[in-house]
Amino acid sequence: MQKSEALFTRAQKTIPGGVNSPVRAFKAVGGTPRFITKADGPYIWDADGKQYIDYVQSWGPMVLGHNNAAVREAVVAAAQEGLSFGAPTEAEVLMAEKVSAMVPSMEMVRMVNSGTEATMSAIRLSRGYTGRNKIVKFEGCYHGHADSLLVKAGSGALTLGVPSSPGVPADVAQHTLTVEFNNLDSVREAFAEHGDDIACIIVEPVAGNMNCIPPVDGFLEGLREICDEAGSVLIFDEVMTGFRVSRGGAQERYQVKPDLTCLGKVIGGGMPVGAFGGKREIITHISPTGPVYQAGTLSGNPVAMAAGLATLSQLEADDMYPSIFENTQALADGMEALAKKHGIALTTNVAGSMFGFFFTDDEKVTSYKQAISCNQERFKAFYHGMLEQGVYLAPASYEGGFMSKAHDKAIIDKTLDAVDKVFAQL
Ligand code: PMP
């Protein structure tokens, strides 16, 4: 760990916290973040040369595994033609066509550079389209760091939102209503009070930022109904779930059609890409066809489009999902069996290639409240034990895990051997 330690010490002198995105700093688990030098298939290597089986996958994008040859070659070929033109390219047309074919509710698509940009723009579009101010989000869901999304619930069920970060004006936060995931009654209450002024509901259809919590039966359908009744826009934030919980995302898996969809992560194959899109009638309100402003110097960047297209093409051509899903379930089932063997209270959730495990006595975790009341100390001990064994998990208990095509049965078995050893020490 010497090299990671030295780099971390040095990094903290010129980068706040030594990192460019906070969860990387290992604050939730303590210890030194591993500085990574390379990645291939299911593996990453740190600066000290230690190899890990990686279940973070750059926080989701690498569904094909790291350093996929076709993606790498497409990026190199695109880079040889120039890095950015600030003018339209054929690759952007191909990308919009491909996204629209794979996620049919996205009749039109606008490319951006991150998930944050996608959700921020989808919200502005919903407000511009409906002429309303308020938005509804769910406690424990994360949609990037735009002001109106960094908001937590007020003290009572129906109070207006309060900023969850300094720097977000209370005047902005008051327009965000935060309700409970998997609880339609809380959504109905918000609509009963403010329905006339609610522009949209934004939801992670499978919550992946409070560990992994799939929707309970009827939850997404209920959101669809509520939006239809109130004339509000339903936004699925599929930045994590897109091309991951099924080829067509959560909307395909659960058969509920949103008005707008936000994408990120997988769509860029590891390059900085996001997208939003949906019903033609709504998205044509965006500039230049409509009055709602949105733009980007590097949006639709040719190198990023090449990575995204090479990724999506493989996902389209090869039916890899059943085996990825099977391996994800096998890992979760294996962990539960080992927990039983060692007398450890643990439950897991799986949605396609996303998984979560919770150190709790609860039989099933379906709510934010349950997710945050899991045993943190046990998670930390488990986390560092696994790291020691060469398995890299998300360094916080409120983050889910990701499986890739490159994680085969042998990798799952190796991971479960490590789990067995670490559970024995807990
Ligand atoms: N939405 C969801 C569901 C996410 O998980 C994330 C990032 N983890 C974002 C939006 C923000 O994406 P980005 O970090 O690319 O801005």
Coordinates of C-alpha atoms and ligand atoms in Angstrom, one line a residue:
M1 CA 0.0 0.0 0.0
Q2 CA 3.1 2.3 0.2
K3 CA 2.6 3.8 -3.3
S4 CA -1.2 4.5 -2.7
E5 CA -0.4 6.0 0.7
A6 CA 2.3 8.3 -0.8
L7 CA 0.0 9.3 -3.7
F8 CA -2.8 10.0 -1.3
T9 CA -0.6 12.2 0.9
R10 CA 0.6 14.1 -2.1
A11 CA -2.9 14.4 -3.6
Q12 CA -4.3 16.0 -0.5
K13 CA -2.0 19.0 -1.0
T14 CA -3.5 20.0 -4.3
I15 CA -6.9 18.2 -4.6
P16 CA -9.6 18.7 -2.0
G17 CA -9.6 15.5 0.0
G18 CA -7.1 14.0 -2.5
V19 CA -10.0 13.0 -4.8
N20 CA -12.1 14.4 -7.7
S21 CA -15.3 12.8 -6.4
P22 CA -15.9 12.4 -2.7
V23 CA -16.8 8.7 -2.2
R24 CA -13.4 7.7 -3.6
A25 CA -11.7 9.1 -0.5
F26 CA -12.7 6.0 1.6
K27 CA -14.2 8.3 4.3
A28 CA -17.1 5.9 4.9
V29 CA -14.8 2.9 5.5
G30 CA -11.6 4.6 6.7
G31 CA -8.1 3.8 5.5
T32 CA -6.2 4.7 2.3
P33 CA -8.0 4.8 -1.1
R34 CA -6.2 2.6 -3.6
F35 CA -4.8 4.5 -6.5
I36 CA -5.5 2.6 -9.7
T37 CA -3.1 2.1 -12.5
K38 CA -4.9 -0.2 -14.9
A39 CA -7.9 -2.4 -15.4
D40 CA -8.7 -5.4 -17.6
G41 CA -11.8 -7.6 -17.7
P42 CA -13.0 -8.2 -14.1
Y43 CA -9.8 -6.9 -12.6
I44 CA -8.2 -3.6 -11.5
W45 CA -4.6 -3.1 -10.3
D46 CA -3.4 -0.6 -7.7
A47 CA -0.3 1.5 -7.7
D48 CA 1.5 -1.2 -5.6
G49 CA 0.7 -3.8 -8.2
K50 CA -2.0 -5.6 -6.2
Q51 CA -4.8 -7.2 -8.3
Y52 CA -8.5 -7.0 -7.3
I53 CA -11.7 -8.4 -8.6
D54 CA -13.7 -5.2 -9.2
Y55 CA -17.4 -4.9 -8.4
V56 CA -17.4 -1.1 -8.7
Q57 CA -16.8 -1.0 -12.4
S58 CA -16.1 2.7 -12.4
W59 CA -19.5 3.0 -10.6
G60 CA -21.4 1.2 -13.3
P61 CA -20.2 1.9 -16.9
M62 CA -18.1 -1.2 -17.5
V63 CA -20.8 -3.7 -18.1
L64 CA -18.6 -5.4 -20.7
G65 CA -15.7 -5.6 -18.3
H66 CA -12.7 -3.3 -18.2
N67 CA -10.6 -2.4 -21.3
N68 CA -13.0 -4.1 -23.8
A69 CA -11.0 -4.5 -27.0
A70 CA -13.7 -3.3 -29.4
V71 CA -14.3 -0.2 -27.3
R72 CA -10.6 0.6 -27.0
E73 CA -10.1 0.2 -30.8
A74 CA -13.1 2.4 -31.6
V75 CA -11.7 5.1 -29.2
V76 CA -8.3 5.0 -30.8
A77 CA -9.7 5.1 -34.3
A78 CA -11.9 8.1 -33.5
A79 CA -9.1 10.0 -31.7
Q80 CA -7.0 9.7 -34.9
E81 CA -9.5 11.8 -36.7
G82 CA -9.5 14.6 -34.2
L83 CA -10.8 15.0 -30.6
S84 CA -13.6 17.5 -30.9
F85 CA -15.1 19.7 -33.6
G86 CA -18.0 21.6 -32.0
A87 CA -20.1 20.8 -35.1
P88 CA -22.4 17.8 -35.7
T89 CA -21.1 14.4 -36.7
E90 CA -22.5 11.2 -38.0
A91 CA -21.6 9.4 -34.8
E92 CA -24.2 11.5 -32.9
V93 CA -26.9 10.5 -35.4
L94 CA -25.9 6.8 -35.0
M95 CA -26.0 7.2 -31.3
A96 CA -29.4 8.8 -31.1
E97 CA -30.8 6.1 -33.5
K98 CA -29.3 3.3 -31.4
V99 CA -30.5 4.7 -28.1
S100 CA -33.9 5.2 -29.5
A101 CA -34.0 1.6 -30.9
M102 CA -32.8 0.1 -27.6
V103 CA -35.0 2.3 -25.3
P104 CA -38.1 3.0 -27.5
S105 CA -39.7 5.5 -25.1
M106 CA -36.7 7.8 -26.0
E107 CA -38.2 9.0 -29.3
M108 CA -35.6 11.8 -29.4
V109 CA -32.3 12.0 -27.5
R110 CA -29.9 14.9 -26.5
M111 CA -26.4 13.9 -25.6
V112 CA -24.6 15.6 -22.6
N113 CA -21.4 14.9 -20.7
S114 CA -22.5 13.4 -17.3
G115 CA -25.5 12.0 -15.5
T116 CA -25.7 15.3 -13.5
E117 CA -26.2 17.2 -16.7
A118 CA -28.8 14.7 -17.9
T119 CA -31.0 15.0 -14.8
M120 CA -30.5 18.7 -14.4
S121 CA -31.6 19.3 -18.0
A122 CA -34.5 16.9 -17.8
I123 CA -35.8 18.8 -14.8
R124 CA -35.5 22.1 -16.5
L125 CA -37.3 20.7 -19.5
S126 CA -40.1 19.3 -17.4
R127 CA -40.5 22.7 -15.7
G128 CA -40.4 24.5 -19.0
Y129 CA -42.9 22.1 -20.6
T130 CA -45.4 22.2 -17.8
G131 CA -45.0 25.7 -16.6
R132 CA -44.8 24.4 -13.0
N133 CA -42.1 24.9 -10.4
K134 CA -42.1 21.9 -8.0
I135 CA -40.4 18.5 -8.4
V136 CA -40.8 15.3 -6.5
K137 CA -37.8 13.1 -5.6
F138 CA -37.2 10.2 -3.2
E139 CA -35.2 10.1 -0.1
G140 CA -32.1 8.0 -0.7
C141 CA -32.2 8.5 -4.5
Y142 CA -29.2 10.4 -6.0
H143 CA -29.5 12.2 -9.3
G144 CA -26.2 14.1 -9.4
H145 CA -25.3 17.3 -7.8
A146 CA -27.5 20.0 -9.4
D147 CA -28.9 22.5 -6.8
S148 CA -32.5 21.4 -7.0
L149 CA -31.5 17.8 -6.4
L150 CA -29.3 18.3 -3.4
V151 CA -32.3 18.6 -1.1
K152 CA -33.6 16.5 1.8
A153 CA -37.0 16.2 3.3
G154 CA -38.1 18.9 5.7
S155 CA -39.1 17.8 9.3
G156 CA -42.7 16.8 8.6
A157 CA -44.0 14.7 5.8
L158 CA -45.5 17.6 3.9
T159 CA -42.9 20.3 4.6
L160 CA -41.0 21.7 1.7
G161 CA -37.5 20.6 1.0
V162 CA -34.4 22.0 2.7
P163 CA -30.9 22.1 1.2
S164 CA -28.7 19.0 1.9
S165 CA -25.6 21.0 1.1
P166 CA -24.4 24.6 1.9
G167 CA -24.5 26.6 -1.3
V168 CA -28.0 25.5 -2.3
P169 CA -30.4 28.4 -1.6
A170 CA -33.4 27.6 0.5
D171 CA -35.5 29.4 -2.2
V172 CA -34.4 26.7 -4.6
A173 CA -34.7 23.8 -2.2
Q174 CA -38.3 24.7 -1.3
H175 CA -39.4 23.6 -4.8
T176 CA -38.2 20.1 -4.2
L177 CA -40.5 17.7 -2.4
T178 CA -38.8 14.7 -1.0
V179 CA -40.9 11.6 -0.4
E180 CA -40.4 7.9 0.5
F181 CA -39.1 5.4 -2.1
N182 CA -41.5 2.4 -2.4
N183 CA -44.2 4.3 -0.6
L184 CA -47.0 5.5 -2.9
D185 CA -49.0 7.0 -0.1
S186 CA -46.2 9.5 0.6
V187 CA -46.2 10.5 -3.1
R188 CA -50.0 10.9 -3.1
E189 CA -49.8 13.1 -0.1
A190 CA -47.4 15.4 -1.9
F191 CA -49.7 15.6 -4.9
A192 CA -52.7 16.2 -2.8
E193 CA -51.0 19.3 -1.3
H194 CA -49.1 20.6 -4.3
G195 CA -50.3 18.6 -7.4
D196 CA -51.1 21.7 -9.5
D197 CA -47.6 23.0 -9.3
I198 CA -45.6 19.7 -9.6
A199 CA -43.7 19.6 -12.9
C200 CA -42.3 16.1 -12.5
I201 CA -41.4 13.1 -10.5
I202 CA -37.8 12.0 -10.8
V203 CA -36.9 8.5 -9.6
E204 CA -34.2 5.9 -9.9
P205 CA -36.5 2.9 -10.9
V206 CA -34.1 0.6 -9.1
A207 CA -32.5 2.7 -6.3
G208 CA -28.7 2.3 -6.5
N209 CA -27.6 5.0 -4.3
M210 CA -28.9 3.6 -1.0
N211 CA -27.3 0.3 -1.7
C212 CA -29.5 -1.6 -4.1
I213 CA -33.3 -1.4 -3.6
P214 CA -35.6 -2.6 -6.4
P215 CA -39.1 -1.2 -6.7
V216 CA -41.8 -3.1 -4.9
D217 CA -44.7 -4.5 -7.0
G218 CA -46.9 -1.6 -8.2
F219 CA -44.6 1.2 -7.2
L220 CA -43.5 2.4 -10.7
E221 CA -47.0 1.7 -12.1
G222 CA -48.4 3.9 -9.3
L223 CA -46.0 6.7 -10.2
R224 CA -47.1 6.5 -13.8
E225 CA -50.8 6.8 -12.7
I226 CA -50.1 9.7 -10.4
C227 CA -48.3 11.7 -13.1
D228 CA -51.0 10.9 -15.6
E229 CA -53.7 12.2 -13.3
A230 CA -51.8 15.4 -12.3
G231 CA -50.4 16.2 -15.8
S232 CA -46.8 15.9 -14.4
V233 CA -43.8 14.5 -16.3
L234 CA -42.5 11.1 -15.1
I235 CA -38.6 11.0 -15.3
F236 CA -36.8 7.7 -14.9
D237 CA -33.2 8.4 -13.9
E238 CA -31.7 5.3 -15.6
V239 CA -28.1 6.6 -15.3
M240 CA -27.3 3.4 -13.3
T241 CA -30.0 1.0 -14.5
G242 CA -29.8 1.8 -18.2
F243 CA -28.5 -1.1 -20.3
R244 CA -27.8 -2.8 -17.0
V245 CA -31.0 -4.2 -15.3
S246 CA -32.1 -5.3 -18.8
R247 CA -31.0 -4.2 -22.3
G248 CA -33.8 -1.6 -22.4
G249 CA -33.2 -0.5 -18.8
A250 CA -35.6 -0.6 -15.9
Q251 CA -38.5 0.6 -18.1
E252 CA -38.2 -2.6 -20.1
R253 CA -37.6 -4.9 -17.1
Y254 CA -40.7 -3.5 -15.2
Q255 CA -42.7 -2.5 -18.2
V256 CA -43.5 1.0 -17.1
K257 CA -43.0 3.8 -19.7
P258 CA -41.7 7.2 -18.4
D259 CA -42.1 10.4 -20.3
L260 CA -38.4 11.3 -20.1
T261 CA -35.3 9.1 -19.4
C262 CA -31.8 10.1 -18.2
L263 CA -28.8 8.0 -19.1
G264 CA -25.2 8.0 -18.2
K265 CA -22.4 5.5 -17.3
V266 CA -22.9 2.5 -19.7
I267 CA -23.9 4.8 -22.6
G268 CA -20.4 6.3 -22.6
G269 CA -18.5 3.0 -22.1
G270 CA -16.2 4.7 -19.7
M271 CA -16.0 8.1 -21.3
P272 CA -17.8 11.1 -19.8
V273 CA -21.2 10.9 -21.4
G274 CA -24.9 11.3 -20.4
A275 CA -28.1 11.7 -22.3
F276 CA -31.7 12.6 -21.8
G277 CA -34.7 12.1 -24.0
G278 CA -38.2 10.9 -24.3
K279 CA -41.5 11.9 -25.8
R280 CA -41.1 14.0 -29.0
E281 CA -43.9 16.3 -27.8
I282 CA -41.9 17.1 -24.6
I283 CA -38.3 17.1 -25.8
T284 CA -38.9 19.4 -28.8
H285 CA -39.3 22.2 -26.2
I286 CA -35.6 22.1 -25.8
S287 CA -33.4 24.6 -27.8
P288 CA -33.0 25.1 -30.7
T289 CA -36.5 23.7 -31.5
G290 CA -38.0 25.1 -28.3
P291 CA -37.5 27.8 -25.7
V292 CA -35.9 25.7 -22.9
Y293 CA -32.2 26.4 -23.0
Q294 CA -29.6 23.6 -22.9
A295 CA -26.2 23.3 -24.6
G296 CA -22.7 21.9 -24.4
T297 CA -19.3 22.6 -26.0
L298 CA -18.2 18.9 -25.8
S299 CA -21.7 17.3 -26.0
G300 CA -21.7 14.4 -28.5
N301 CA -17.9 14.4 -28.5
P302 CA -16.7 12.1 -31.2
V303 CA -14.3 10.0 -29.0
A304 CA -17.0 9.6 -26.4
M305 CA -19.6 8.7 -29.0
A306 CA -17.2 6.0 -30.4
A307 CA -16.8 4.4 -27.0
G308 CA -20.6 4.5 -26.4
L309 CA -21.5 3.1 -29.8
A310 CA -19.0 0.3 -29.5
T311 CA -20.4 -0.6 -26.1
L312 CA -24.1 -0.4 -27.1
S313 CA -23.4 -2.4 -30.3
Q314 CA -22.0 -5.3 -28.3
L315 CA -24.9 -5.2 -25.9
E316 CA -27.3 -5.2 -28.8
A317 CA -25.6 -8.0 -30.8
D318 CA -24.9 -10.5 -28.1
D319 CA -27.4 -11.7 -25.6
M320 CA -25.1 -11.6 -22.6
Y321 CA -27.7 -10.5 -20.1
P322 CA -29.1 -13.9 -19.0
S323 CA -25.6 -15.1 -18.0
I324 CA -24.6 -11.8 -16.3
F325 CA -27.9 -11.9 -14.3
E326 CA -27.3 -15.5 -13.4
N327 CA -23.9 -14.8 -12.1
T328 CA -25.2 -11.8 -10.1
Q329 CA -27.8 -14.0 -8.5
A330 CA -25.2 -16.7 -7.8
L331 CA -23.0 -14.2 -5.9
A332 CA -25.9 -12.9 -3.8
D333 CA -27.2 -16.4 -3.0
G334 CA -23.7 -17.5 -2.2
M335 CA -23.2 -14.6 0.2
E336 CA -26.5 -15.4 1.9
A337 CA -25.5 -19.1 2.3
L338 CA -22.1 -18.2 3.7
A339 CA -23.7 -15.7 6.1
K340 CA -26.0 -18.5 7.4
K341 CA -23.0 -20.8 7.8
H342 CA -21.1 -18.2 9.9
G343 CA -24.2 -17.0 11.8
I344 CA -24.1 -13.5 10.4
A345 CA -27.3 -11.6 9.8
L346 CA -27.3 -10.6 6.1
T347 CA -29.8 -10.1 3.3
T348 CA -29.2 -9.3 -0.3
N349 CA -31.1 -7.6 -3.2
V350 CA -30.5 -8.2 -6.9
A351 CA -31.9 -6.4 -10.0
G352 CA -30.3 -7.7 -13.2
S353 CA -26.5 -7.0 -12.9
M354 CA -26.9 -4.7 -9.8
F355 CA -26.7 -6.2 -6.4
G356 CA -26.7 -5.0 -2.8
F357 CA -26.0 -6.7 0.6
F358 CA -27.1 -5.5 3.9
F359 CA -25.9 -6.5 7.4
T360 CA -29.2 -6.5 9.1
D361 CA -31.7 -8.8 10.9
D362 CA -34.4 -7.6 8.5
E363 CA -35.5 -10.3 6.0
K364 CA -35.8 -8.0 3.1
V365 CA -34.7 -4.3 2.6
T366 CA -37.2 -2.2 0.6
S367 CA -36.8 1.2 2.2
Y368 CA -34.3 4.0 2.8
K369 CA -34.9 3.8 6.6
Q370 CA -33.9 0.1 6.6
A371 CA -30.9 0.7 4.3
I372 CA -29.4 3.3 6.6
S373 CA -29.9 1.4 9.8
C374 CA -27.7 -1.6 8.8
N375 CA -24.6 -2.5 10.8
Q376 CA -21.9 0.0 9.6
E377 CA -19.1 -1.4 11.8
R378 CA -19.6 -4.9 10.4
F379 CA -19.6 -3.5 6.9
K380 CA -16.3 -1.7 7.5
A381 CA -14.7 -4.8 8.8
F382 CA -16.0 -6.8 5.9
Y383 CA -14.9 -4.2 3.4
H384 CA -11.3 -4.2 4.6
G385 CA -11.2 -8.0 4.9
M386 CA -12.4 -8.3 1.2
L387 CA -9.9 -5.7 0.1
E388 CA -7.1 -7.7 1.8
Q389 CA -8.4 -10.8 -0.1
G390 CA -8.2 -9.0 -3.4
V391 CA -11.9 -8.0 -3.9
Y392 CA -12.7 -4.4 -4.6
L393 CA -16.2 -3.4 -3.4
A394 CA -17.8 0.1 -3.3
P395 CA -16.2 1.8 -0.3
A396 CA -19.5 2.7 1.4
S397 CA -22.4 0.6 2.6
Y398 CA -24.9 2.8 0.8
E399 CA -23.6 1.9 -2.7
G400 CA -24.7 -1.1 -4.7
G401 CA -22.4 -3.5 -6.6
F402 CA -22.1 -4.1 -10.3
M403 CA -21.5 -7.3 -12.3
S404 CA -19.9 -7.4 -15.8
K405 CA -19.8 -9.8 -18.7
A406 CA -16.2 -10.5 -17.7
H407 CA -17.1 -11.8 -14.2
D408 CA -17.5 -15.5 -15.0
K409 CA -18.3 -18.4 -12.7
A410 CA -14.7 -18.9 -11.7
I411 CA -14.5 -15.2 -10.6
I412 CA -17.7 -15.6 -8.6
D413 CA -16.3 -18.7 -6.9
K414 CA -13.1 -16.9 -6.1
T415 CA -15.1 -14.0 -4.6
L416 CA -17.2 -16.4 -2.5
D417 CA -14.0 -18.1 -1.2
A418 CA -12.9 -14.6 -0.1
V419 CA -16.3 -13.9 1.5
D420 CA -16.0 -17.3 3.4
K421 CA -12.6 -16.3 4.8
V422 CA -13.7 -12.8 5.8
F423 CA -17.0 -13.9 7.4
A424 CA -15.0 -16.4 9.5
Q425 CA -13.0 -13.4 10.9
L426 CA -16.0 -11.1 11.6
Ligands
PMP1 N1 -28.2 9.6 -11.4 C1 -27.8 8.4 -10.9 C2 -28.9 7.4 -10.6 C3 -26.5 8.2 -10.5 O1 -26.2 7.0 -9.9 C4 -25.5 9.2 -10.7 C5 -24.1 9.0 -10.3 N2 -23.8 7.9 -9.6 C6 -25.9 10.4 -11.3 C7 -27.2 10.5 -11.7 C8 -24.9 11.5 -11.6 O2 -24.1 11.1 -12.6 P1 -22.7 11.8 -12.8 O3 -21.9 11.3 -11.7 O4 -22.2 11.2 -14.1 O5 -22.9 13.2 -12.9

